[in-house]
């Protein structure tokens, strides 16, 4: 993925996460899949990892002193990567963001489990 495109995805993700205190990381991932359907899903995952590293800096104050949000952040990224792996195993080639969306639509939360214990 070109560096400029990676930066655009990272900015979108960071803005989404910090713009709404009630939004979950999964919400941000889903929004990214919709916003960048023709991107490689693994590139989007790397953007999330980069944003997660940046969010640990005090300037963002996203996960600072908030273990629940920190856990959600890293767990969501891990599950997203697992979804990408599942789609690639099913399709036999690198997954696009649009394919991850299709996968979520077809299989619901089978692979990408919600964090709540409701």
CSV table of C-alpha atoms in Angstrom, one decimal:
chain,number,residue,atom,x,y,z
A,1,UNK,CA,0.0,0.0,0.0
A,2,UNK,CA,1.4,3.4,-0.9
A,3,UNK,CA,2.5,5.4,2.2
A,4,UNK,CA,0.1,8.3,1.3
A,5,UNK,CA,-2.8,5.8,1.3
A,6,UNK,CA,-1.8,4.3,4.6
A,7,UNK,CA,-1.7,7.7,6.1
A,8,UNK,CA,-5.2,8.5,4.9
A,9,UNK,CA,-6.5,5.3,6.5
A,10,UNK,CA,-4.6,5.9,9.7
A,11,UNK,CA,-6.0,9.5,9.9
A,12,UNK,CA,-9.5,8.2,9.2
A,13,UNK,CA,-9.2,5.5,11.9
A,14,UNK,CA,-7.7,7.9,14.5
A,15,UNK,CA,-10.3,10.6,13.8
A,16,UNK,CA,-13.1,8.1,14.1
A,17,UNK,CA,-11.9,6.6,17.4
A,18,UNK,CA,-11.2,9.9,19.1
A,19,UNK,CA,-14.3,11.7,17.7
A,20,UNK,CA,-16.9,9.7,19.6
A,21,UNK,CA,-16.2,8.4,23.1
A,22,UNK,CA,-19.1,5.9,22.7
A,23,UNK,CA,-17.8,4.4,19.5
A,24,UNK,CA,-16.1,1.0,19.7
A,25,UNK,CA,-13.0,-0.1,17.8
A,26,UNK,CA,-15.2,-2.5,15.9
A,27,UNK,CA,-17.3,0.5,14.8
A,28,UNK,CA,-14.2,2.1,13.5
A,29,UNK,CA,-13.1,-1.1,11.7
A,30,UNK,CA,-16.5,-1.4,10.1
A,31,UNK,CA,-16.5,2.2,9.0
A,32,UNK,CA,-13.0,1.8,7.5
A,33,UNK,CA,-14.1,-1.3,5.6
A,34,UNK,CA,-16.9,0.8,4.1
A,35,UNK,CA,-14.8,3.9,3.4
A,36,UNK,CA,-12.0,1.9,1.7
A,37,UNK,CA,-13.6,-1.1,0.1
A,38,UNK,CA,-10.9,-1.5,-2.5
A,39,UNK,CA,-8.0,-1.6,-0.1
A,40,UNK,CA,-6.3,-4.7,1.0
A,41,UNK,CA,-7.7,-5.7,4.4
A,42,UNK,CA,-4.4,-6.5,5.8
A,43,UNK,CA,-3.2,-3.0,5.0
A,44,UNK,CA,-6.2,-1.6,7.0
A,45,UNK,CA,-5.2,-3.9,9.8
A,46,UNK,CA,-1.7,-2.5,9.8
A,47,UNK,CA,-3.2,1.0,9.9
A,48,UNK,CA,-5.1,0.0,13.0
A,49,UNK,CA,-1.9,-1.3,14.6
A,50,UNK,CA,-0.2,2.0,13.8
A,51,UNK,CA,-3.1,4.0,15.3
A,52,UNK,CA,-3.2,1.8,18.4
A,53,UNK,CA,0.5,2.5,19.0
A,54,UNK,CA,-0.1,6.2,18.6
A,55,UNK,CA,-3.2,6.1,20.8
A,56,UNK,CA,-1.0,4.9,23.6
A,57,UNK,CA,0.8,8.3,23.7
A,58,UNK,CA,-0.6,10.5,26.4
A,59,UNK,CA,-1.7,13.2,23.9
A,60,UNK,CA,-4.6,11.0,22.8
A,61,UNK,CA,-5.7,9.9,26.3
A,62,UNK,CA,-7.7,7.1,24.7
A,63,UNK,CA,-6.5,4.1,26.7
A,64,UNK,CA,-4.6,5.9,29.4
A,65,UNK,CA,-5.9,4.7,32.7
A,66,UNK,CA,-8.6,2.8,31.0
A,67,UNK,CA,-7.9,-0.9,30.9
A,68,UNK,CA,-11.3,-1.8,29.4
A,69,UNK,CA,-10.8,0.4,26.3
A,70,UNK,CA,-7.2,-0.7,26.0
A,71,UNK,CA,-8.3,-4.4,26.0
A,72,UNK,CA,-11.1,-3.7,23.5
A,73,UNK,CA,-8.7,-1.9,21.2
A,74,UNK,CA,-6.2,-4.8,21.0
A,75,UNK,CA,-8.7,-7.6,21.1
A,76,UNK,CA,-10.7,-6.0,18.3
A,77,UNK,CA,-7.6,-5.6,16.2
A,78,UNK,CA,-6.6,-9.3,16.8
A,79,UNK,CA,-10.1,-10.5,15.9
A,80,UNK,CA,-10.1,-8.3,12.7
A,81,UNK,CA,-6.8,-10.0,11.7
A,82,UNK,CA,-8.3,-13.4,12.4
A,83,UNK,CA,-11.2,-12.5,10.2
A,84,UNK,CA,-8.8,-11.5,7.4
A,85,UNK,CA,-7.0,-14.8,7.8
A,86,UNK,CA,-10.3,-16.7,7.7
A,87,UNK,CA,-11.4,-14.9,4.5
A,88,UNK,CA,-8.1,-15.5,2.9
A,89,UNK,CA,-8.3,-19.2,3.7
A,90,UNK,CA,-11.8,-19.4,2.3
A,91,UNK,CA,-11.0,-17.5,-0.9
A,92,UNK,CA,-7.4,-18.5,-1.5
A,93,UNK,CA,-6.2,-15.0,-2.1
A,94,UNK,CA,-5.5,-11.8,-0.1
A,95,UNK,CA,-8.7,-10.3,1.1
A,96,UNK,CA,-10.0,-6.8,0.2
A,97,UNK,CA,-11.9,-4.7,2.7
A,98,UNK,CA,-15.1,-5.3,0.7
A,99,UNK,CA,-14.6,-9.1,1.1
A,100,UNK,CA,-14.4,-8.7,4.9
A,101,UNK,CA,-17.6,-6.7,4.8
A,102,UNK,CA,-19.3,-9.5,2.8
A,103,UNK,CA,-17.8,-12.1,5.2
A,104,UNK,CA,-19.3,-10.2,8.2
A,105,UNK,CA,-22.7,-10.0,6.5
A,106,UNK,CA,-22.7,-13.7,5.7
A,107,UNK,CA,-21.3,-15.0,9.0
A,108,UNK,CA,-22.4,-12.3,11.4
A,109,UNK,CA,-20.4,-12.5,14.6
A,110,UNK,CA,-19.2,-16.1,14.1
A,111,UNK,CA,-15.6,-14.9,13.8
A,112,UNK,CA,-15.6,-11.3,15.0
A,113,UNK,CA,-17.1,-11.7,18.4
A,114,UNK,CA,-18.6,-8.7,20.2
A,115,UNK,CA,-17.0,-7.6,23.5
A,116,UNK,CA,-20.1,-7.4,25.5
A,117,UNK,CA,-21.3,-10.3,27.5
A,118,UNK,CA,-25.0,-9.6,27.0
